Short mmCIF file of C-alpha atoms and ligand atoms in Angstrom, two decimals:
data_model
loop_
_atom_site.label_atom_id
_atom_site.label_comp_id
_atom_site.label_asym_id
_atom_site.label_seq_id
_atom_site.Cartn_x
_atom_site.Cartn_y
_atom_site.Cartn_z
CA UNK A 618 0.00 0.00 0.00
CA UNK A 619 1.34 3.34 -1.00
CA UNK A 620 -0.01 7.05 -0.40
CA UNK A 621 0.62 10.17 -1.72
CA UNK A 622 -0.09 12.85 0.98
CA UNK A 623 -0.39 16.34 0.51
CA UNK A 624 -0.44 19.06 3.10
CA UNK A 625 -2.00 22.88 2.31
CA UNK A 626 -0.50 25.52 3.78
CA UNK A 627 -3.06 26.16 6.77
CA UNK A 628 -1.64 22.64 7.44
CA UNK A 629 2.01 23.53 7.35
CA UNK A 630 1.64 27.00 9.33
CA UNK A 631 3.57 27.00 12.35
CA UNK A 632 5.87 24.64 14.12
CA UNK A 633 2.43 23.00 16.21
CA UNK A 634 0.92 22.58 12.81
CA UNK A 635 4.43 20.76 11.68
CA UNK A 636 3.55 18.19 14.68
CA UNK A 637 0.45 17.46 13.59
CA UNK A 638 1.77 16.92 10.12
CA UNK A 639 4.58 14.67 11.38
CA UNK A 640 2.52 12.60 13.61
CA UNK A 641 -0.02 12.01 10.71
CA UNK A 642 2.48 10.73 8.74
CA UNK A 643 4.50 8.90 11.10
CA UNK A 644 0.99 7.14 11.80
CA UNK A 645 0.67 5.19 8.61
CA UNK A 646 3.66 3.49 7.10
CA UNK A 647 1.92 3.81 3.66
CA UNK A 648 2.32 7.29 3.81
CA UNK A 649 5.64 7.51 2.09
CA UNK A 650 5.81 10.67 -0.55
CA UNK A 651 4.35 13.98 1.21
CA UNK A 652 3.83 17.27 -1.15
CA UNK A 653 4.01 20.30 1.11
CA UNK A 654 2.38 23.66 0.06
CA UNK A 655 4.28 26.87 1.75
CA UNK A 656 3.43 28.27 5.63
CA UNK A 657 -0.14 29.47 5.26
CA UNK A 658 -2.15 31.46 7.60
CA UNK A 659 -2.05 31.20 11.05
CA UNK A 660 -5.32 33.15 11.42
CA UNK A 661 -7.31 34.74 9.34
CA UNK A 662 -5.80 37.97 9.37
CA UNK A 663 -2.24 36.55 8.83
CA UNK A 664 -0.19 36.55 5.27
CA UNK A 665 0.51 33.78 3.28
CA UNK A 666 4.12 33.15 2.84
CA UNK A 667 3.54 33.06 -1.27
CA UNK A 668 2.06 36.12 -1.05
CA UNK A 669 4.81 37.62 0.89
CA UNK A 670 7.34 36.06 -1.79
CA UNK A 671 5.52 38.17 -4.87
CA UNK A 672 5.15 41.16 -2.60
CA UNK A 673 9.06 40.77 -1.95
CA UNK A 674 10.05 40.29 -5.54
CA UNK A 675 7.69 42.98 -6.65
CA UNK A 676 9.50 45.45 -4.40
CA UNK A 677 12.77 44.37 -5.62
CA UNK A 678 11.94 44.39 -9.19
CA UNK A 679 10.89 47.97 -8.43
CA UNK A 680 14.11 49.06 -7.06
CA UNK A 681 11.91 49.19 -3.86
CA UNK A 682 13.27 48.42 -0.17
CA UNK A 683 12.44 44.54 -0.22
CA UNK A 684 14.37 44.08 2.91
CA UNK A 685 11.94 44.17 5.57
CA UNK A 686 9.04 41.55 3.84
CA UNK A 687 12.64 39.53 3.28
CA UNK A 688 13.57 39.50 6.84
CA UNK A 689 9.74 38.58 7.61
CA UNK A 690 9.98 35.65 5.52
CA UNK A 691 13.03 34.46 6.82
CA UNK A 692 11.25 34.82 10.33
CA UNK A 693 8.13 32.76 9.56
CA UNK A 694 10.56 29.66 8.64
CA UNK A 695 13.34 30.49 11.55
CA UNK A 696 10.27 30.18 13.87
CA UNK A 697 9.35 26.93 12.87
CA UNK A 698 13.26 25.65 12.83
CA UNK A 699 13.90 27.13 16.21
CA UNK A 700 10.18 25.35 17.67
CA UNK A 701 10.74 22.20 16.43
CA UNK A 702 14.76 22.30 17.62
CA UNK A 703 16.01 21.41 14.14
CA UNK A 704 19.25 22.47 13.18
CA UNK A 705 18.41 22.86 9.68
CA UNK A 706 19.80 26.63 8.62
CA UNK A 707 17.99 27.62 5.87
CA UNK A 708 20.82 30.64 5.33
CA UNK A 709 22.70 30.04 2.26
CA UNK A 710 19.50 29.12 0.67
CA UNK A 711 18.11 32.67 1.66
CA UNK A 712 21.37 34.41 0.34
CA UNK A 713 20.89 32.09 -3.04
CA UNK A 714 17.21 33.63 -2.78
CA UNK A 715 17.99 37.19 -2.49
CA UNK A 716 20.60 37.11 -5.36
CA UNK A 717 17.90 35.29 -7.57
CA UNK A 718 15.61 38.07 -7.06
CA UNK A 719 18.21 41.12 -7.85
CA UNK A 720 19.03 39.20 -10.73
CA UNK A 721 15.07 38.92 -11.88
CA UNK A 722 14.80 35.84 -11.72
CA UNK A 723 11.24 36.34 -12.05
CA UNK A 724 7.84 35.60 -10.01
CA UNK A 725 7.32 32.53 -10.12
CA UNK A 726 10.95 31.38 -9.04
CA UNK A 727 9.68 33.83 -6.14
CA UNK A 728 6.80 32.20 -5.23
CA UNK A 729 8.06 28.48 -6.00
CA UNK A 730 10.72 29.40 -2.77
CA UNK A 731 8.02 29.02 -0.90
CA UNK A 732 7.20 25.27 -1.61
CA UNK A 733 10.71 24.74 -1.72
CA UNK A 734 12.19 25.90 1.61
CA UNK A 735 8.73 24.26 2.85
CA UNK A 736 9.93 20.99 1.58
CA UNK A 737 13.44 21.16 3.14
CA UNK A 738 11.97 22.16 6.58
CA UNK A 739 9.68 19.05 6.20
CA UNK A 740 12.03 16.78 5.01
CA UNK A 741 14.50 17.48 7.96
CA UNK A 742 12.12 17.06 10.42
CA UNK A 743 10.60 13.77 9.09
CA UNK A 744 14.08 12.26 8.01
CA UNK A 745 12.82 11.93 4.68
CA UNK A 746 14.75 12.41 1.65
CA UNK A 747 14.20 16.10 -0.11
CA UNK A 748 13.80 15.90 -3.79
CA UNK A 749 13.67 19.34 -5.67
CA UNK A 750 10.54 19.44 -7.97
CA UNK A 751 12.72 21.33 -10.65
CA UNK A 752 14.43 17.83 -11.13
CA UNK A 753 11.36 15.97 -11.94
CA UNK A 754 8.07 17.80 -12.50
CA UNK A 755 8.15 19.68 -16.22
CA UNK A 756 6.72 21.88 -18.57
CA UNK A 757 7.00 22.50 -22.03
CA UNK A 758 8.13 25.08 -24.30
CA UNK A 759 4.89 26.96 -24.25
CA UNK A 760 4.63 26.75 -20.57
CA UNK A 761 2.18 23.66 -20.58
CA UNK A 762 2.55 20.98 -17.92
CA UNK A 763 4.53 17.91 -19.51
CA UNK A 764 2.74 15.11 -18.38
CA UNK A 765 4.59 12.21 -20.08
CA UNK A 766 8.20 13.41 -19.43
CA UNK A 767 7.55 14.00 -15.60
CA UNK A 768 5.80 11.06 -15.13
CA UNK A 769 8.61 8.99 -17.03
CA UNK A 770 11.35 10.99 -14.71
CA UNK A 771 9.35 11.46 -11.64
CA UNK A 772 8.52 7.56 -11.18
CA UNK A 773 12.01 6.20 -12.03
CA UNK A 774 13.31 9.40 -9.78
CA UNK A 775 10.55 7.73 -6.52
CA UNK A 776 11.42 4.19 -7.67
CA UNK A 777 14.27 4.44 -6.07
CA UNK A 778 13.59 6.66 -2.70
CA UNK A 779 11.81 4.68 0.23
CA UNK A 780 10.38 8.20 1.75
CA UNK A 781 10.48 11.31 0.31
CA UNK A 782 9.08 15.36 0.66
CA UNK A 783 8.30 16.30 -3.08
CA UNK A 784 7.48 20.54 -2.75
CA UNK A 785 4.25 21.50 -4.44
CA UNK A 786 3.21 23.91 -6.90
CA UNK A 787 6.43 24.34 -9.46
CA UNK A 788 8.65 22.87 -11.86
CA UNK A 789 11.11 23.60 -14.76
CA UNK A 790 11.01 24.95 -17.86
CA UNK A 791 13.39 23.61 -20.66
CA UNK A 792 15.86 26.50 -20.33
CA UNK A 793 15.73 25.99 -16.16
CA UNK A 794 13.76 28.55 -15.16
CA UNK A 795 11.35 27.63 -12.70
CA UNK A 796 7.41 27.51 -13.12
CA UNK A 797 4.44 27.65 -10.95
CA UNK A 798 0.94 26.34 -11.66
CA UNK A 799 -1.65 28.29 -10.86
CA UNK A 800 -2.39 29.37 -7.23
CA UNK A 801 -3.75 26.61 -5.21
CA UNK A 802 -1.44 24.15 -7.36
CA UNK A 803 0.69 21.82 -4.55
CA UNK A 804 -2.84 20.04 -5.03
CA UNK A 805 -1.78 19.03 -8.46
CA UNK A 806 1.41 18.54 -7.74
CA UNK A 807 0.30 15.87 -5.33
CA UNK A 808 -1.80 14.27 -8.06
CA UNK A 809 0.97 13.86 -10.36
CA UNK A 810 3.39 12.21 -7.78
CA UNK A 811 0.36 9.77 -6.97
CA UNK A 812 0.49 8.92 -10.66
CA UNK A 813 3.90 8.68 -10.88
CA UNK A 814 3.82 5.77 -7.82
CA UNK A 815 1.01 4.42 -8.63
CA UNK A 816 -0.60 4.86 -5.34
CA UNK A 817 -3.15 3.45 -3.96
CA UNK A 818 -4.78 6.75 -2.28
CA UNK A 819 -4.06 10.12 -2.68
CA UNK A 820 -4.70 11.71 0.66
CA UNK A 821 -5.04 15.55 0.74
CA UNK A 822 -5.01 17.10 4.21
CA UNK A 823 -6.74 20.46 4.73
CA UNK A 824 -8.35 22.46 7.68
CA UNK A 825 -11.86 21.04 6.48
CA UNK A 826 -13.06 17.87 6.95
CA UNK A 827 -14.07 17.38 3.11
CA UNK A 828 -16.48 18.55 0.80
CA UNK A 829 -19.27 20.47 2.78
CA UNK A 830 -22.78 19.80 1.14
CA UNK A 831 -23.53 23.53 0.82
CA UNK A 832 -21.32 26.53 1.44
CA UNK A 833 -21.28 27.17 5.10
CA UNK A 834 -21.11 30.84 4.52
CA UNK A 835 -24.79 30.52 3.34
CA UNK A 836 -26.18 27.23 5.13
CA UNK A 837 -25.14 26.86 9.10
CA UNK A 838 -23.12 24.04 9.69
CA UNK A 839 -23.72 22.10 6.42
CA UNK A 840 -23.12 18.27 6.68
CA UNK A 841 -19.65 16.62 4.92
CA UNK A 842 -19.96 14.70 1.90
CA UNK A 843 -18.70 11.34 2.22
CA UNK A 844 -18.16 10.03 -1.28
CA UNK A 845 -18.30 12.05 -4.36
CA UNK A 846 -17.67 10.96 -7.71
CA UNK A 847 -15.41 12.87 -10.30
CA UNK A 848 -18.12 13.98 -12.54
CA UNK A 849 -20.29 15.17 -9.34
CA UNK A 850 -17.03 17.37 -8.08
CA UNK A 851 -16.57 18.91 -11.63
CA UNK A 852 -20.36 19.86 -11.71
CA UNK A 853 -20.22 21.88 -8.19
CA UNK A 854 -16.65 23.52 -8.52
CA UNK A 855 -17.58 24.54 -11.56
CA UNK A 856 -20.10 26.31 -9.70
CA UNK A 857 -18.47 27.57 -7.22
CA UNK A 858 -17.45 25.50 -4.74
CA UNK A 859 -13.82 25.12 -3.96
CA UNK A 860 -11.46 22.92 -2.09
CA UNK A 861 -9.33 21.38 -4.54
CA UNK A 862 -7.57 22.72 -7.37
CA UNK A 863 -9.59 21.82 -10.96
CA UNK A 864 -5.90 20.18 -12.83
CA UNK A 865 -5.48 17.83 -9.42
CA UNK A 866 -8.46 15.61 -10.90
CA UNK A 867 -6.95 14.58 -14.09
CA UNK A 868 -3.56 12.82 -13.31
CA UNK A 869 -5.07 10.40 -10.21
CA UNK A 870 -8.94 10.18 -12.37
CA UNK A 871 -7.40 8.38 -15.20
CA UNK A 872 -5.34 6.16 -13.02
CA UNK A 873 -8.41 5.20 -11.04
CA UNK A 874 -6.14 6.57 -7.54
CA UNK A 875 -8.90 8.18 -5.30
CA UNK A 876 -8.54 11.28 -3.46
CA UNK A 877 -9.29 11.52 0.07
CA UNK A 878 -9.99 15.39 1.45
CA UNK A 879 -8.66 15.15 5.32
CA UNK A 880 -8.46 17.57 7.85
CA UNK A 881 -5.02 17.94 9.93
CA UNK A 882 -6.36 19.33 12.73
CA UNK A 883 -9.34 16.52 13.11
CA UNK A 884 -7.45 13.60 11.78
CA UNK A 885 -10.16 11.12 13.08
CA UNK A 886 -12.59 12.54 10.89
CA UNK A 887 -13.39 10.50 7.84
CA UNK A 888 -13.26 13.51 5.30
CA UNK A 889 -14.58 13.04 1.44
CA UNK A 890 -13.70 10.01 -0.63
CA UNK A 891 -13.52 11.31 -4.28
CA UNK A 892 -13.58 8.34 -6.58
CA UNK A 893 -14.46 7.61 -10.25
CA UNK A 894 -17.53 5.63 -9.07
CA UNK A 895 -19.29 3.85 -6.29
CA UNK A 896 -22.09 1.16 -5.67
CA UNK A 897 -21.94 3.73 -1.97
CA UNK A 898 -25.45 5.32 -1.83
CA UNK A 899 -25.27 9.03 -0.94
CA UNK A 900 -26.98 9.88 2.76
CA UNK A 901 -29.26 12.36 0.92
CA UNK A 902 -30.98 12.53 -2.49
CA UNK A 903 -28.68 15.05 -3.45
CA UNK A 904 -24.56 14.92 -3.39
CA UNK A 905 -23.99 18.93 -3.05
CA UNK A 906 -25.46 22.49 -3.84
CA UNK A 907 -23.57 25.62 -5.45
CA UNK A 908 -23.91 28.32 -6.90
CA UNK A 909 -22.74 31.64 -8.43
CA UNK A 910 -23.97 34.90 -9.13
CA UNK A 911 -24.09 37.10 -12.23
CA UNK A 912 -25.73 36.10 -14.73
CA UNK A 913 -27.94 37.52 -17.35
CA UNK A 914 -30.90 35.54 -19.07
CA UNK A 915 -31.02 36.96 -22.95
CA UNK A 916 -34.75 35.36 -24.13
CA UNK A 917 -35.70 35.70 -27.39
CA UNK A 918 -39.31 35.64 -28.80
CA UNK A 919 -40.92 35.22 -32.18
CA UNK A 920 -44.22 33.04 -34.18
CA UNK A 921 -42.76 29.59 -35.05
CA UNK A 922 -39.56 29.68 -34.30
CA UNK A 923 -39.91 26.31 -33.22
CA UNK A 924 -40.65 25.20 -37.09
CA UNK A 925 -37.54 27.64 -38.42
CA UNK A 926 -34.64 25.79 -39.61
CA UNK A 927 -31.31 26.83 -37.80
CA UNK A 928 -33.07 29.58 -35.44
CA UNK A 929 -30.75 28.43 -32.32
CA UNK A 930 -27.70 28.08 -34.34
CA UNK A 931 -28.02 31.46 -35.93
CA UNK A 932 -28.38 32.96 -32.31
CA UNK A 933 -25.62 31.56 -30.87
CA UNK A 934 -23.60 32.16 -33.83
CA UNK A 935 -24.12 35.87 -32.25
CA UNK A 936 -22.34 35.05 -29.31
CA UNK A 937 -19.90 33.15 -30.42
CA UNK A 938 -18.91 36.32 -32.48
CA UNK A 939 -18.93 38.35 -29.48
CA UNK A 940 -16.64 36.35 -27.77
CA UNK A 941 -18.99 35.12 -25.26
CA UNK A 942 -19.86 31.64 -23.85
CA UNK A 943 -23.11 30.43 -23.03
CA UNK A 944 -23.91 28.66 -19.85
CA UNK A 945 -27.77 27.31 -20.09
CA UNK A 946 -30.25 27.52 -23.09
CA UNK A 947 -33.65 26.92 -21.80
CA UNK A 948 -35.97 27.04 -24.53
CA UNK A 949 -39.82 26.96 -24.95
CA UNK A 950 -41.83 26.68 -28.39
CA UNK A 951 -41.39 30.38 -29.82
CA UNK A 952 -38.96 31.51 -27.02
CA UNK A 953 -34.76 31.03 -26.28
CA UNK A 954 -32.91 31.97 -23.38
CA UNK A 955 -29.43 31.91 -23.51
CA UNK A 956 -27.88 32.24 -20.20
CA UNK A 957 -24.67 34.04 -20.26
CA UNK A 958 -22.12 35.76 -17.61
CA UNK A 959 -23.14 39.31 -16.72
CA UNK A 960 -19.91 40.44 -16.65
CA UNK A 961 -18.93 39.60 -20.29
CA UNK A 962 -22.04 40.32 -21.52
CA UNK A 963 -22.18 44.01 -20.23
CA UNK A 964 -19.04 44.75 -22.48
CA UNK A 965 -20.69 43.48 -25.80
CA UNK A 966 -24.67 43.88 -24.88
CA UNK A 967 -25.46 46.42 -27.79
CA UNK A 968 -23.31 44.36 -30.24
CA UNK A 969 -25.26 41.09 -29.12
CA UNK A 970 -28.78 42.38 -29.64
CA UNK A 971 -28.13 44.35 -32.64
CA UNK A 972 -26.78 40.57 -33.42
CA UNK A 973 -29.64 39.04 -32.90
CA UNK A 974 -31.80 41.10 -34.24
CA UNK A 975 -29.49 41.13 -38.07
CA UNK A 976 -29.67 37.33 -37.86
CA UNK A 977 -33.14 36.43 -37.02
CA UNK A 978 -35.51 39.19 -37.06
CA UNK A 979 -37.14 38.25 -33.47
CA UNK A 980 -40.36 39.59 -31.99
CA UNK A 981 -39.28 40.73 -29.12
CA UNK A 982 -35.65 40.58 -27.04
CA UNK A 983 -36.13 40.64 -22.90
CA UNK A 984 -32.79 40.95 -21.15
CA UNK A 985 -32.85 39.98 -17.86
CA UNK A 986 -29.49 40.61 -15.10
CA UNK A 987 -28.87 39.74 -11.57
CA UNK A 988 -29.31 36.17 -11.95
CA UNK A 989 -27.96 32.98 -10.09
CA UNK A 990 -27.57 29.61 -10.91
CA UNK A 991 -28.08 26.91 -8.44
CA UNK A 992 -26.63 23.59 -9.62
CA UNK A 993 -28.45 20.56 -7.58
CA UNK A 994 -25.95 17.70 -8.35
CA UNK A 995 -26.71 14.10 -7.46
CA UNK A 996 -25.74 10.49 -8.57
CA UNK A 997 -28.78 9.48 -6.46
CA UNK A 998 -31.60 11.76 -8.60
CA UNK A 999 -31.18 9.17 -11.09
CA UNK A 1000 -33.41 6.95 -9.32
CA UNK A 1001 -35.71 8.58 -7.29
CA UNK A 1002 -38.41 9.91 -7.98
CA UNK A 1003 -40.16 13.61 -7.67
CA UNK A 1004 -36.57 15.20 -6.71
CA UNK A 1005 -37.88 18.39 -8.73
CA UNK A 1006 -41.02 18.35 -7.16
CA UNK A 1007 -39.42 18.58 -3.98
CA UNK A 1008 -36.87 21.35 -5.30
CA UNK A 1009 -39.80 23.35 -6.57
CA UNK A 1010 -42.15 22.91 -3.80
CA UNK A 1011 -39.06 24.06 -1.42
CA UNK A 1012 -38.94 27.12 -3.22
CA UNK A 1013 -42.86 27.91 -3.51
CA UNK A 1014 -42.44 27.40 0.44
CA UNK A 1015 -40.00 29.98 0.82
CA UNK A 1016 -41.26 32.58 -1.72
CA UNK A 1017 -38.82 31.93 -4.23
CA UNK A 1018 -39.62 32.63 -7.68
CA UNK A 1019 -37.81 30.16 -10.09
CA UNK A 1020 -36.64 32.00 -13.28
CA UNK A 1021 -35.43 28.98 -14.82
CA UNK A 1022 -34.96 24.97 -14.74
CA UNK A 1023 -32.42 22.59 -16.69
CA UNK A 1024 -31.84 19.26 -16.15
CA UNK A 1025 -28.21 18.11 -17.40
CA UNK A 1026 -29.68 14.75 -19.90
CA UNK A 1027 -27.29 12.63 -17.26
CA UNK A 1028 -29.57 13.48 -14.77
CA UNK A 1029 -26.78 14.42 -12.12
CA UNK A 1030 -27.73 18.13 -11.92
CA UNK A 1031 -30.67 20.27 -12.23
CA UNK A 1032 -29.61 24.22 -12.49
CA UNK A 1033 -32.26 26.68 -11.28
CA UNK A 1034 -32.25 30.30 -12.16
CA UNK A 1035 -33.42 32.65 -9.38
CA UNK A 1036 -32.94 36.16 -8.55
CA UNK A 1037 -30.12 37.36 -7.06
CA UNK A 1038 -31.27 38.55 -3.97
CA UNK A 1039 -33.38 35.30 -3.36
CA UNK A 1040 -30.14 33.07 -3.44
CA UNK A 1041 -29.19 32.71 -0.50
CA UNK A 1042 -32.75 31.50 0.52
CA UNK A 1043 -32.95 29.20 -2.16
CA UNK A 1044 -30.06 27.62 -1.44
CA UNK A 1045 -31.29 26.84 2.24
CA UNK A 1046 -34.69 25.89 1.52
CA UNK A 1047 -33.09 23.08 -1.08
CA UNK A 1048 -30.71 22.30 1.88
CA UNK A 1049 -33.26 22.13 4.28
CA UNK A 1050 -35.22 19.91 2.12
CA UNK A 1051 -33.00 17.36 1.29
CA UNK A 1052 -30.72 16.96 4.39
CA UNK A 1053 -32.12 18.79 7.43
CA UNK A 1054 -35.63 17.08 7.10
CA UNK A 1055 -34.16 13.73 6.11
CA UNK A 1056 -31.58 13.66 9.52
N1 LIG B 2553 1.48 28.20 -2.11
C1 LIG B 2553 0.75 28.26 -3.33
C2 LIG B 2553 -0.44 29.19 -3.20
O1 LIG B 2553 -0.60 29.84 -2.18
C3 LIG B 2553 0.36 26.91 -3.85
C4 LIG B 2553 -0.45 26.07 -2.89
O2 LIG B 2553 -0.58 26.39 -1.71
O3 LIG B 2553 -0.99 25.06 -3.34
O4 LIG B 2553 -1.19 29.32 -4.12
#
């Protein structure tokens, strides 16, 4: 049995947080390759150590006094050396650092220092072997991730190492310049490393105890998801909801490794099992709830459009023109909505309708804004029965007016449309209905 383990950054704080960390690990034999992100927050009103890193380079790129954020970095990491009674000195490396940075080295070497010194803190404490993720996690050319020459490198590179601390979130270029992916992206780091061994589980520790059924910013203390397939996850991060980074799917999905979202500071907990698919009935009808605001309902009208040969194609030629994605087209006999983001379609609005109106000669053109989209996702609407009646009855209850309905044809979501300002109480009248009553 092999795991992958990967530690955020509220997980990898402070020196107590470092503890935690180690006795996790030291726990489980399995857990043999750990991915570190850089120190996080301590609180909520404290600095992440990657942020620090751009705000550093940026001042020293500007000829700016970079010192000070320099000496603050160097404090957050001497703090956790000093607590745990390592004798690790992370000095030379901070003198390599500084140099980098007069010499432009650019931002994401910066913020890739983060990971890195992260990794050698780690690595020192556990014992582990440190292995540089320059050395075996690439891109190409164009700045794309290289999937087949890291995995080649990377699993020959682990083949050989019987524990090792693999830093997150960068790589190398072909010329040796160093990389980042995109913020959040130790998470996809991890997944590539649990490709690359061919684990068996992909753990991902956090300071949540998984997937939360609804955001707890809107719902009060919203149960955890237990098991959530791939296709499920895509459906409500693309809607909003966010704990792991989008890329991390795609390396461990088509290996069939699941992920498992843990929390470091509640270790017991069981967290969410992510998997490709699973006989496991969800507790609830429903898997998860999100949503997003701003959005703007274009509907078209006019006689028989129903009977008019390429009518929707000619519409959303219009958008297509203008740059602009659709999200939803709910359509009736002699009507269309296209559902598109507010923001993009404020830039373009007169160019769309004039569009429109060119291409198909409509009756009439209603533009509504200040719309949000609710995505209900479920494996378990499939089969049972009357789980829109139940949405939509929900919503009568709490005097929300539904502005529009579409099922997904895999019958995994349904996506409501409701006013902005009724979202949040949508949101926990479907919540209440599905999980509150059903406890
Ligand atoms: N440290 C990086 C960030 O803050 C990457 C990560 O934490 O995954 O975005």
């Amino acid at each position: 049995m092999v795991k992958v383990v990967k530690f955020g950054g509220s997980s990898l704080a402070s020196a107590e947080q470092f503890k935690k960390v180690s006795n996790i690990i030291k726990a489980d034999p399995a857990r043999r390759f750990v991915v570190p992100s850089a120190p996080g927050k301590r609180s909520s009103d404290d600095t992440k150590v990657t942020d620090m890193l751009y705000e550093c380079y940026t001042a020293s790129a500007k000829g700016m006094d970079y010192k000070p954020i320099l000496q603050k970095i160097k404090d957050r990491y001497n703090e956790i050396i000093n607590t745990l009674g390592l004798s690790i000195s992370l000095d030379k490396e901070f003198d390599i650092i500084e140099a980098c940075f007069i010499g432009k080295a650019g931002r994401d070497y910066a913020a890739s220092r983060g990971e890195y010194l992260n990794g050698m803190v780690l690595a020192d404490y556990l014992g582990f072997e440190f292995i540089d993720a320059a050395e075996v996690i690439f891109f190409d050319d164009n700045g794309a991730f290289d999937a087949d020459r890291t995995n080649e490198v990377l699993s020959e590179r682990l083949a050989t190492a019987k524990n090792a601390v693999i830093p997150g979130f960068y790589g190398s270029m072909p010329n040796d310049t160093i990389k980042t992916f995109s913020r959040g992206g130790s998470d996809v780091t991890g997944s590539i490393v649990a490709k690359a061994v061919k684990a068996d589980l992909y753990e991902n520790w956090t300071d949540v105890s998984g997937f939360l059924v609804a955001d707890p910013r809107i719902v009060k203390n919203p149960k955890v998801i237990e098991t959530i397939t791939y296709k499920e996850l895509r459906e409500l991060s693309y809607m909003g909801a966010t704990v792991l980074h989008e890329d991390a799917i795609f390396p461990v999905r088509k290996e069939g490794i699941p992920i498992n979202i843990k929390n470091t500071n509640a270790p017991e907990d069981k967290g969410t099992m992510i998997v490709e698919s699973t006989s496991k009935k969800p507790n609830y009808t429903i898997t998860g709830i999100a949503g997003k605001r701003g959005f703007t309902a274009v509907s078209i009208e006019k006689d028989m459009m129903n009977s008019e040969l390429g009518f929707g194609r000619k519409i959303l030629e219009v958008f297509e023109k203008n740059n602009i994605s659709f999200e939803h087209m709910p359509s009736g006999i002699d009507t269309m909505s296209v559902i598109v983001q507010q923001s993009e379609f404020e830039k373009k609005e007169q160019e769309v309708l004039a569009g429109i109106h060119r291409n198909t000669s409509p009756d009439s053109i209603d533009i509504e804004s200040d719309i949000a989209l609710i995505a209900v996702v479920g494996r378990g609407m499939k089969s049972t029965r009357g789980t829109a009646g139940r949405i939509f009855s929900a919503l009568a209850h709490a005097h929300v007016n539904v502005k529009m309905i579409d099922q997904g044809s895999s019958e995994l979501n349904i996506i409501i449309g409701v006013k902005d300002e009724d979202f949040e109480k949508a949101m926990v009248a479907i919540y209440d209905i599905f999980v509150t009553t059903c406890v």
